Short mmCIF file of C-alpha atoms and ligand atoms in Angstrom, two decimals:
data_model
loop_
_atom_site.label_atom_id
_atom_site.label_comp_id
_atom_site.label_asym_id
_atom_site.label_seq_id
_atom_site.Cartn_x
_atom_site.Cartn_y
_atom_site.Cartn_z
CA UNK A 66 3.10 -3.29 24.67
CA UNK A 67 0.80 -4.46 27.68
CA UNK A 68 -0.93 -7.55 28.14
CA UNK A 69 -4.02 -5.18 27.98
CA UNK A 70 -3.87 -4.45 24.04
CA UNK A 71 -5.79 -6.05 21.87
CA UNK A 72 -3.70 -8.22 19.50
CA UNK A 73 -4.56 -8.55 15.58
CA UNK A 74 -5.58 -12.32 15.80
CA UNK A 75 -8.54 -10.62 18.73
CA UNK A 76 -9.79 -7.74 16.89
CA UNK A 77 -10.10 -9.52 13.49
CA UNK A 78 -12.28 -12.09 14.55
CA UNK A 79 -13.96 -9.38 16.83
CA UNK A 80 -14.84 -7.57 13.68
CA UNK A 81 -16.16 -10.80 11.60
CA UNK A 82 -18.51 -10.76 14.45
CA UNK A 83 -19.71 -7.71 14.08
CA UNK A 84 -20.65 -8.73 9.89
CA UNK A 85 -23.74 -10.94 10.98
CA UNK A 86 -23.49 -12.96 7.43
CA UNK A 87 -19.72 -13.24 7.11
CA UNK A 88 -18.35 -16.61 6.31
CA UNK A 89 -14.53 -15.76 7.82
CA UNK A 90 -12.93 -15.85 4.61
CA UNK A 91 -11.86 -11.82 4.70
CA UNK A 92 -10.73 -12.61 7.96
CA UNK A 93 -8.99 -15.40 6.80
CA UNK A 94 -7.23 -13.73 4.14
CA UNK A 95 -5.91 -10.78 6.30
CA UNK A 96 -4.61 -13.94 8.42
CA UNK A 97 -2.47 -14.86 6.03
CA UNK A 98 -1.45 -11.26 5.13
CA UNK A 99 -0.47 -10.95 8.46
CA UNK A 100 1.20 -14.19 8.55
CA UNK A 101 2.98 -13.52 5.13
CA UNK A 102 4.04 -10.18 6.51
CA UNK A 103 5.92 -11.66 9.50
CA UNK A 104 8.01 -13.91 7.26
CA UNK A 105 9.03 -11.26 5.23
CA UNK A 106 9.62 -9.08 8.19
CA UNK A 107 12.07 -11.84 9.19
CA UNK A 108 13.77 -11.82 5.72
CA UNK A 109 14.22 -7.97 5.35
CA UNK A 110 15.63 -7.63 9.13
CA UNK A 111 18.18 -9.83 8.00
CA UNK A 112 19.14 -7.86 4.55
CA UNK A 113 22.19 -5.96 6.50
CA UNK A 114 23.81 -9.37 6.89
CA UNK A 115 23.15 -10.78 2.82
CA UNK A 116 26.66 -9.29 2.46
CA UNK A 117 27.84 -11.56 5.20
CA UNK A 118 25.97 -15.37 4.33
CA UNK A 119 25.94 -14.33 0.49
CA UNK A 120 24.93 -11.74 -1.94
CA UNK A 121 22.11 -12.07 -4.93
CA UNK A 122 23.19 -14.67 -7.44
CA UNK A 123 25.67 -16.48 -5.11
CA UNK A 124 25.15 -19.25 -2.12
CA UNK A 125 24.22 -18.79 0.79
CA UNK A 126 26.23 -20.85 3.98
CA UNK A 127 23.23 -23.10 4.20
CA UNK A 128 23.79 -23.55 0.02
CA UNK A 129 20.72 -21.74 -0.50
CA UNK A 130 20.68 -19.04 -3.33
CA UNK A 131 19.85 -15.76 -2.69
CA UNK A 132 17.16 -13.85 -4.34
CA UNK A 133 16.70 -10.23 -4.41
CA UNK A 134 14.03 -9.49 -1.50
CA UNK A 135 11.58 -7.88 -3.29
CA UNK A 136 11.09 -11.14 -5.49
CA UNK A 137 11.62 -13.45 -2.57
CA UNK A 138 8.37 -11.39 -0.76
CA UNK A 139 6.67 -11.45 -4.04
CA UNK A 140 7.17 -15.71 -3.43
CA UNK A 141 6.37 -15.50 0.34
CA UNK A 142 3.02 -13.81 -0.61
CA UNK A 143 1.85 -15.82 -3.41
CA UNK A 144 2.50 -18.89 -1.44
CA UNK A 145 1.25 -18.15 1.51
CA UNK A 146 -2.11 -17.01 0.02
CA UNK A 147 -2.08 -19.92 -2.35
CA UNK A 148 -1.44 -22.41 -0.05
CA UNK A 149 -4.52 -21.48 2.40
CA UNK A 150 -6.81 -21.58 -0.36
CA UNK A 151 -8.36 -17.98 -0.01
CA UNK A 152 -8.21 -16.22 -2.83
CA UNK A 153 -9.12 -17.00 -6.20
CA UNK A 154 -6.06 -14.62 -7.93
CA UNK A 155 -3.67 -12.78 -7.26
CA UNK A 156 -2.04 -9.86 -9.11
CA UNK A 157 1.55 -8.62 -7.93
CA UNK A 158 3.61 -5.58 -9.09
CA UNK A 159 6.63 -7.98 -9.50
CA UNK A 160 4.56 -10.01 -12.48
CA UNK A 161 3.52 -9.28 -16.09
CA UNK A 162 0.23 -11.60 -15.66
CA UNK A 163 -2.09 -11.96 -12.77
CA UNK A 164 -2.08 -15.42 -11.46
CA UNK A 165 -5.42 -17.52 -11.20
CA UNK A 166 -5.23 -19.69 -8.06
CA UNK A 167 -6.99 -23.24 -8.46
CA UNK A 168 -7.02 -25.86 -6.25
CA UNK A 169 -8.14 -28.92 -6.98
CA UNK A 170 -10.50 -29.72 -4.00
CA UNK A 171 -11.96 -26.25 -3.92
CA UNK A 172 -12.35 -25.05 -7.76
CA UNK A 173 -12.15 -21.77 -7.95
CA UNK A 174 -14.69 -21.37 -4.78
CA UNK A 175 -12.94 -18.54 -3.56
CA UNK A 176 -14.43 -15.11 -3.82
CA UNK A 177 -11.57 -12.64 -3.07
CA UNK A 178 -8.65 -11.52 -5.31
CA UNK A 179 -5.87 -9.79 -4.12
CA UNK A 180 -3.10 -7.35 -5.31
CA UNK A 181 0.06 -6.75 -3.86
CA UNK A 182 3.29 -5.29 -4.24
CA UNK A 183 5.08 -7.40 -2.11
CA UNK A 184 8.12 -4.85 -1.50
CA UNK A 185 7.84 -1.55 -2.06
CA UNK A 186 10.68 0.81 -2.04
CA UNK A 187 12.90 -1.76 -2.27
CA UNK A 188 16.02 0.24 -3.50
CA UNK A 189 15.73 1.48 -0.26
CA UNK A 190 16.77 -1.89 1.38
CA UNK A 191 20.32 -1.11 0.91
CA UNK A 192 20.61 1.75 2.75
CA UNK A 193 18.79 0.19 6.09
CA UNK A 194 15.72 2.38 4.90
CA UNK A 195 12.11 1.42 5.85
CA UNK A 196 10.29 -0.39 3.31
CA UNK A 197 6.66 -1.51 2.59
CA UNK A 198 4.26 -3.84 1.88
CA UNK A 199 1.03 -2.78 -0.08
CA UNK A 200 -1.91 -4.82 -0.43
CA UNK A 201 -5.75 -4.56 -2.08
CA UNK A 202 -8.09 -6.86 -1.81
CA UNK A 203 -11.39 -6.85 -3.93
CA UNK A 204 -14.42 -9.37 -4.29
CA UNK A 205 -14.16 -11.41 -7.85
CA UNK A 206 -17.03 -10.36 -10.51
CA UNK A 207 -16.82 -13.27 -12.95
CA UNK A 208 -19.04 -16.66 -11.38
CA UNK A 209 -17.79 -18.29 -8.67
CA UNK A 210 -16.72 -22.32 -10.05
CA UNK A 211 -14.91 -20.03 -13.08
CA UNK A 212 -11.77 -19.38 -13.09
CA UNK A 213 -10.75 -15.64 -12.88
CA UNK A 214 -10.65 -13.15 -15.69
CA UNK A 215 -8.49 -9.81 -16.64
CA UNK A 216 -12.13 -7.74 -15.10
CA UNK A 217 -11.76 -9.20 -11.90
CA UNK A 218 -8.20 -7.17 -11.28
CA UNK A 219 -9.66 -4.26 -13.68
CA UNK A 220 -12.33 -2.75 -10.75
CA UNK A 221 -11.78 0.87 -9.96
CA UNK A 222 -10.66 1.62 -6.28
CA UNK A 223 -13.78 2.28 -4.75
CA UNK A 224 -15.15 -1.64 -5.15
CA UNK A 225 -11.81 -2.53 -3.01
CA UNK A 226 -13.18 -4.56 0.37
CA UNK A 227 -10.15 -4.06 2.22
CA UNK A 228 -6.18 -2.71 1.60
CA UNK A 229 -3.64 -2.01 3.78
CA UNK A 230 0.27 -1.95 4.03
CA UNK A 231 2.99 -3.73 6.34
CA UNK A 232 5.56 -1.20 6.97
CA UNK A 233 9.25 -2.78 7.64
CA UNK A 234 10.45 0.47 9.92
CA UNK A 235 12.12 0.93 13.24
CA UNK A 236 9.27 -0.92 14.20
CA UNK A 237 6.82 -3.12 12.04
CA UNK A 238 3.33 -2.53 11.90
CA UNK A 239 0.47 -3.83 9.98
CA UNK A 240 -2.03 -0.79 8.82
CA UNK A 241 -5.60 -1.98 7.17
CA UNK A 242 -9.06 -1.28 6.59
CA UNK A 243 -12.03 -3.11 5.57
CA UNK A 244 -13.98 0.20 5.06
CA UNK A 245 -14.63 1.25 8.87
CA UNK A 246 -11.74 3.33 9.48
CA UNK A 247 -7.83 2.41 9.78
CA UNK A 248 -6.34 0.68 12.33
CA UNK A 249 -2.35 0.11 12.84
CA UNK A 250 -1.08 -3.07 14.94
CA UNK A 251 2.80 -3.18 16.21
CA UNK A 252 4.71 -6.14 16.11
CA UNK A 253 6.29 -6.96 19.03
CA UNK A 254 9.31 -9.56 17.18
CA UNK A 255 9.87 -11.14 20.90
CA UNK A 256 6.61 -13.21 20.58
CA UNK A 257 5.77 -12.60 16.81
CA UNK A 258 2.51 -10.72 17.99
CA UNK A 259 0.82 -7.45 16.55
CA UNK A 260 -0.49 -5.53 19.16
CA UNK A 261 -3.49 -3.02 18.22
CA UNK A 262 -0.84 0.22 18.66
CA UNK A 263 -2.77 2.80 16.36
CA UNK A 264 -6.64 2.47 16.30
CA UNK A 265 -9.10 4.90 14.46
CA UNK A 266 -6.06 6.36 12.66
CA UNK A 267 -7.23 9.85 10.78
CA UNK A 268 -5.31 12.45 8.97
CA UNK A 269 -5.09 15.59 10.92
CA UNK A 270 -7.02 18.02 7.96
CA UNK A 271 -4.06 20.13 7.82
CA UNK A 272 -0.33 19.73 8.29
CA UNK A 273 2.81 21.11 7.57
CA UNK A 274 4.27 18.69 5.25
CA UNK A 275 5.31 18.54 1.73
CA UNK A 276 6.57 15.04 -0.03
CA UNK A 277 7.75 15.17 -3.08
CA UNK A 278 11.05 14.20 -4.94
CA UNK A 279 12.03 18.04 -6.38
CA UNK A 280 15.02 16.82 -8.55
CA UNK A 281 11.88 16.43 -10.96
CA UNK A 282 11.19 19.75 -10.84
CA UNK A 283 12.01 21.11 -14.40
CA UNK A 284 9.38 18.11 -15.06
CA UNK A 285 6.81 18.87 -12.79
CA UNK A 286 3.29 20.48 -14.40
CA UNK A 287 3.26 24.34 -13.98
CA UNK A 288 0.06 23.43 -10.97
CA UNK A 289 2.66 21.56 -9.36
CA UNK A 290 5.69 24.10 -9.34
CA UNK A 291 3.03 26.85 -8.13
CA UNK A 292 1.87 24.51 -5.43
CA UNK A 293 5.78 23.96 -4.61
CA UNK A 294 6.12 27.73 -3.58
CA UNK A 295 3.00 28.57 -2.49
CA UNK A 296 4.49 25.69 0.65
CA UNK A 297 7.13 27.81 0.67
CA UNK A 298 6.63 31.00 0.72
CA UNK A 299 6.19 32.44 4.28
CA UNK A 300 2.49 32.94 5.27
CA UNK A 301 0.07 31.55 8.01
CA UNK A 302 2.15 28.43 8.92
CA UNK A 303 4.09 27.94 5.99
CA UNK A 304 6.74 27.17 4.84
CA UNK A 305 5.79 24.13 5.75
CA UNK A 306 8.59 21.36 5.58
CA UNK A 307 9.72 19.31 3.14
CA UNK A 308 10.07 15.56 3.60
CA UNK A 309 10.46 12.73 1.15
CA UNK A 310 12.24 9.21 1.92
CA UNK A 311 11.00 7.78 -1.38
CA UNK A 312 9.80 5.00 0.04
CA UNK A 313 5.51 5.39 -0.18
CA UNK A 314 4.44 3.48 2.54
CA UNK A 315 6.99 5.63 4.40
CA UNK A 316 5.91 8.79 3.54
CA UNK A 317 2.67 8.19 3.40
CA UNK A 318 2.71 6.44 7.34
CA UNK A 319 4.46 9.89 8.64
CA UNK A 320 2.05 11.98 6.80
CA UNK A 321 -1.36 10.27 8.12
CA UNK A 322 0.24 10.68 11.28
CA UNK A 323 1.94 13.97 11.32
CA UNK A 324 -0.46 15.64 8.47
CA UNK A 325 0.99 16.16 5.32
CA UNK A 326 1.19 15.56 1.38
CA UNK A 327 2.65 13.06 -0.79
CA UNK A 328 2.81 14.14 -4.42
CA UNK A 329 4.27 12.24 -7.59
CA UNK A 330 3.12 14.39 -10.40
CA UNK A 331 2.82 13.92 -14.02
CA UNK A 332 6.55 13.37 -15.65
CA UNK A 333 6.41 15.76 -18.49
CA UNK A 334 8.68 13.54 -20.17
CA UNK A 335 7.28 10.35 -19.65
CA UNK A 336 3.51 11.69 -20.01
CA UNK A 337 2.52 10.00 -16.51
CA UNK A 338 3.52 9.20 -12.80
CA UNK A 339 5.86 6.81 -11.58
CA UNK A 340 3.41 4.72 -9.13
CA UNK A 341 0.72 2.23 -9.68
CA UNK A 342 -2.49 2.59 -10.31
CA UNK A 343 -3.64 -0.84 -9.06
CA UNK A 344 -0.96 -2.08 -6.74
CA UNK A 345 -0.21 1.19 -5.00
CA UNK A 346 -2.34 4.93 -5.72
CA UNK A 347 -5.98 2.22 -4.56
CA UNK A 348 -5.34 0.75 -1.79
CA UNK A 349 -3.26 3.79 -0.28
CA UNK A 350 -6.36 6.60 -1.76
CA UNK A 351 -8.80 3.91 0.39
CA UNK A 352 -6.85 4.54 3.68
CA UNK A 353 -6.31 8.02 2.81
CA UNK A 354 -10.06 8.27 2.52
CA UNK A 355 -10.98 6.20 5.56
CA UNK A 356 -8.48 8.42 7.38
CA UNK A 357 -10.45 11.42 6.65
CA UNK A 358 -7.99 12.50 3.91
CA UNK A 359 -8.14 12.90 0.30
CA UNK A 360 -6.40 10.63 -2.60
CA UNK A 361 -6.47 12.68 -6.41
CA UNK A 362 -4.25 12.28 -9.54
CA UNK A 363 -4.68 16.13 -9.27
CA UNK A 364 -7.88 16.57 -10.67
CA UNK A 365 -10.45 13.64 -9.92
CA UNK A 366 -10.85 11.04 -7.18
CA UNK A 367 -8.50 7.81 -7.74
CA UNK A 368 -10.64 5.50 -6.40
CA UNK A 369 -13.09 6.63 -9.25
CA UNK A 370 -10.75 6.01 -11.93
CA UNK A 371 -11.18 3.00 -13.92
CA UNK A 372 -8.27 1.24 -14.35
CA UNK A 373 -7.46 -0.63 -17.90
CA UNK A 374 -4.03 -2.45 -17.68
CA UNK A 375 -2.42 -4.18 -14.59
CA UNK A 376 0.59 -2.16 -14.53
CA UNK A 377 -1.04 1.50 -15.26
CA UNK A 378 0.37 4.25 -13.57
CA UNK A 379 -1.05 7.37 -12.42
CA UNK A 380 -0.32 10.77 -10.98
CA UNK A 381 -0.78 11.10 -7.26
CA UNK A 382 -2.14 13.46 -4.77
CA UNK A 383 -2.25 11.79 -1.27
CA UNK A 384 -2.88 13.52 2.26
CA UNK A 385 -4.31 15.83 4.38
CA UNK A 386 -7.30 16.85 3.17
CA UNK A 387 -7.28 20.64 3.25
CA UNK A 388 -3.43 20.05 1.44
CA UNK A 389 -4.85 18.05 -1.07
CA UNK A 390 -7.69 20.73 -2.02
CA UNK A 391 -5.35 23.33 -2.02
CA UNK A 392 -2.75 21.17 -4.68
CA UNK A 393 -5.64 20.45 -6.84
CA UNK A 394 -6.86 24.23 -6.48
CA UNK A 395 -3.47 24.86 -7.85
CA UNK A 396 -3.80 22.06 -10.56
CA UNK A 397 -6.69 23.65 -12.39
CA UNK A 398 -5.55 27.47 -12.01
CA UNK A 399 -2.72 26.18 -13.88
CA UNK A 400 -3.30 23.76 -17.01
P1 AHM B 151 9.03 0.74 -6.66
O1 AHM B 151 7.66 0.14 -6.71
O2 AHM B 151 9.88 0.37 -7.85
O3 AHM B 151 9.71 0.47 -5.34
O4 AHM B 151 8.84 2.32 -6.82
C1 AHM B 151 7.96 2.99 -5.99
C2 AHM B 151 8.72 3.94 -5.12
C3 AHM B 151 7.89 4.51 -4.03
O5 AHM B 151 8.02 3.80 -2.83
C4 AHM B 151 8.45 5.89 -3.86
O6 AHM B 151 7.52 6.78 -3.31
C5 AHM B 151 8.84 6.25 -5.25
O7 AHM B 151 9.07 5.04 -5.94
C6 AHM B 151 10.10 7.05 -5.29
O8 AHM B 151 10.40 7.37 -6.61
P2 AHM B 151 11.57 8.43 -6.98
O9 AHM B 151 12.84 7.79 -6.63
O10 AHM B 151 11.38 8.66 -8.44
O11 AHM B 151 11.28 9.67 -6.18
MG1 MG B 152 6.12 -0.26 -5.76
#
């Protein structure tokens, strides 16, 4: 990457410039994401060698413990964020309870709360798969001086101010938006720098991929198995091609790029999807969105849905928007 890009540090204090009554504290918050992001960059680049300096529950050379990485991000998060003072909670998929932040010089001034799953896809790790970061950030609705309540975590996806995800791939990349489109930013690990790599980033409206994990099939809502061969029947430019990592900020990244859909339908058996309402469907349907695609549970909008537990989970319809129609199109022919 050129001297000529724009690095993340430039462009977000460019665009808390452009906000003429903005007191920095978004920007400082996606500082620390960003910051936060690096470390555990650092820690899942090194996961090949755990079997080398120790595995989980032994000691390390240094006579450090190990901890499974998707706990030890869920730590580098909370820390980091807690630390700098800039958000008043934080919610993570790794804990029951979200987690009010107080400190004692600056009582519960802070207006932001954030959600996170810290690592996503982490069986993945393993296997020297890519994994993800997945954050949401939202602006607190009970008084300021307070501390936070259970509503402040409980707003449907369209109040979100910002979300974005740090994928841990072949190359690591910060993805975000604050609600004016998405931009992506490319480490470069030689100086510890994003670069801005990926700006304006927009779903093509149609593609030719299909993500879904089809050992479910026999599972699947009758919508969804009609969807499944109407991609594969042969017809205009289908079949289109299936491709699913199982690792969302994965798929999702190739799909925004490439043009595609991500679908984890309804279990039959369990009565719901796998993913997270809060921590993973939001701030993925408000890129989707801001990328010119579309984000459903197969029937209505997520980011209208309004949540009522942390932990909910939800069916999922993410992509290209013409893909997405056509799935839900499917979804109602077929109750
Ligand atoms: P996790 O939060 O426990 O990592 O689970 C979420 C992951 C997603 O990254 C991925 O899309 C999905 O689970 C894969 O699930 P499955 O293995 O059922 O296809
Ligand atoms: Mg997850």
């Amino acid at each position: 990457m050129s001297q000529d890009h724009q690095t993340l540090g430039e462009f977000i204090i460019e665009k808390q410039n452009e906000f003429k009554y903005s007191t920095g504290e978004l920007s400082k918050l996606i500082n620390a994401i960003r910051l936060a992001g690096k470390i555990v960059n650092h820690e899942v680049n090194k996961a090949g060698l755990i079997d080398i300096i120790g595995g989980s529950g032994t000691i390390n050379v240094q006579g450090e413990k190990q901890q499974k990485l998707d706990i030890l991000a869920h730590e580098i998060f909370v820390h980091t964020l807690s630390n700098r003072e800039i958000v008043c909670g934080i919610a993570s998929e790794e804990e029951d309870h979200f987690l009010p932040i107080n400190s004692l010089d600056n009582k519960n001034q802070n207006k932001y709360i954030v959600l996170i799953d810290p690592l996503d896809g982490s069986s993945n790790i393993d296997v020297n798969v890519s994994v993800g970061t997945i954050f949401s950030i939202y602006r607190r609705i009970s008084p300021i001086g307070k501390p936070v309540t259970m509503d402040d975590f409980l707003q449907p996806g369209n109040k979100q101010v910002a979300a974005g995800y740090i994928i841990y791939g072949t190359s690591t990349m910060m993805v975000y938006t604050t609600g004016h489109g998405v931009n992506g930013f490319t480490l470069n690990p030689a100086i510890g720098t994003y670069y801005l790599s990926h700006p304006n980033m927009e779903f093509p409206p149609d593609g030719n991929i299909y993500s879904i994990n089809e050992g479910n099939y026999t599972h699947f809502p009758n919508g969804v198995k009609k969807y499944i061969k109407y991609c594969q029947m042969e017809e205009g430019n289908r079949p289109y091609t299936s491709r699913y990592i199982g690792s969302l900020v994965t798929d999702f990244h190739r799909n925004m790029i490439k043009g595609g859909i991500y679908i984890y339908p309804k279990h039959n058996q369990l009565g719901t999807g796998k993913l997270r309402l809060l921590y993973e469907c939001n701030p993925l349907a408000f890129l989707a969105e801001q990328a010119g695609g579309i984000a459903s549970n197969g029937f209505n909008r997520i980011l209208d849905i309004q949540p009522t537990e942390l932990h909910q989970r939800t069916p999922f319809f993410c992509g290209s928007k013409n893909m997405v129609a056509k799935a839900e199109e499917f979804m109602g022919a077929y109750k």
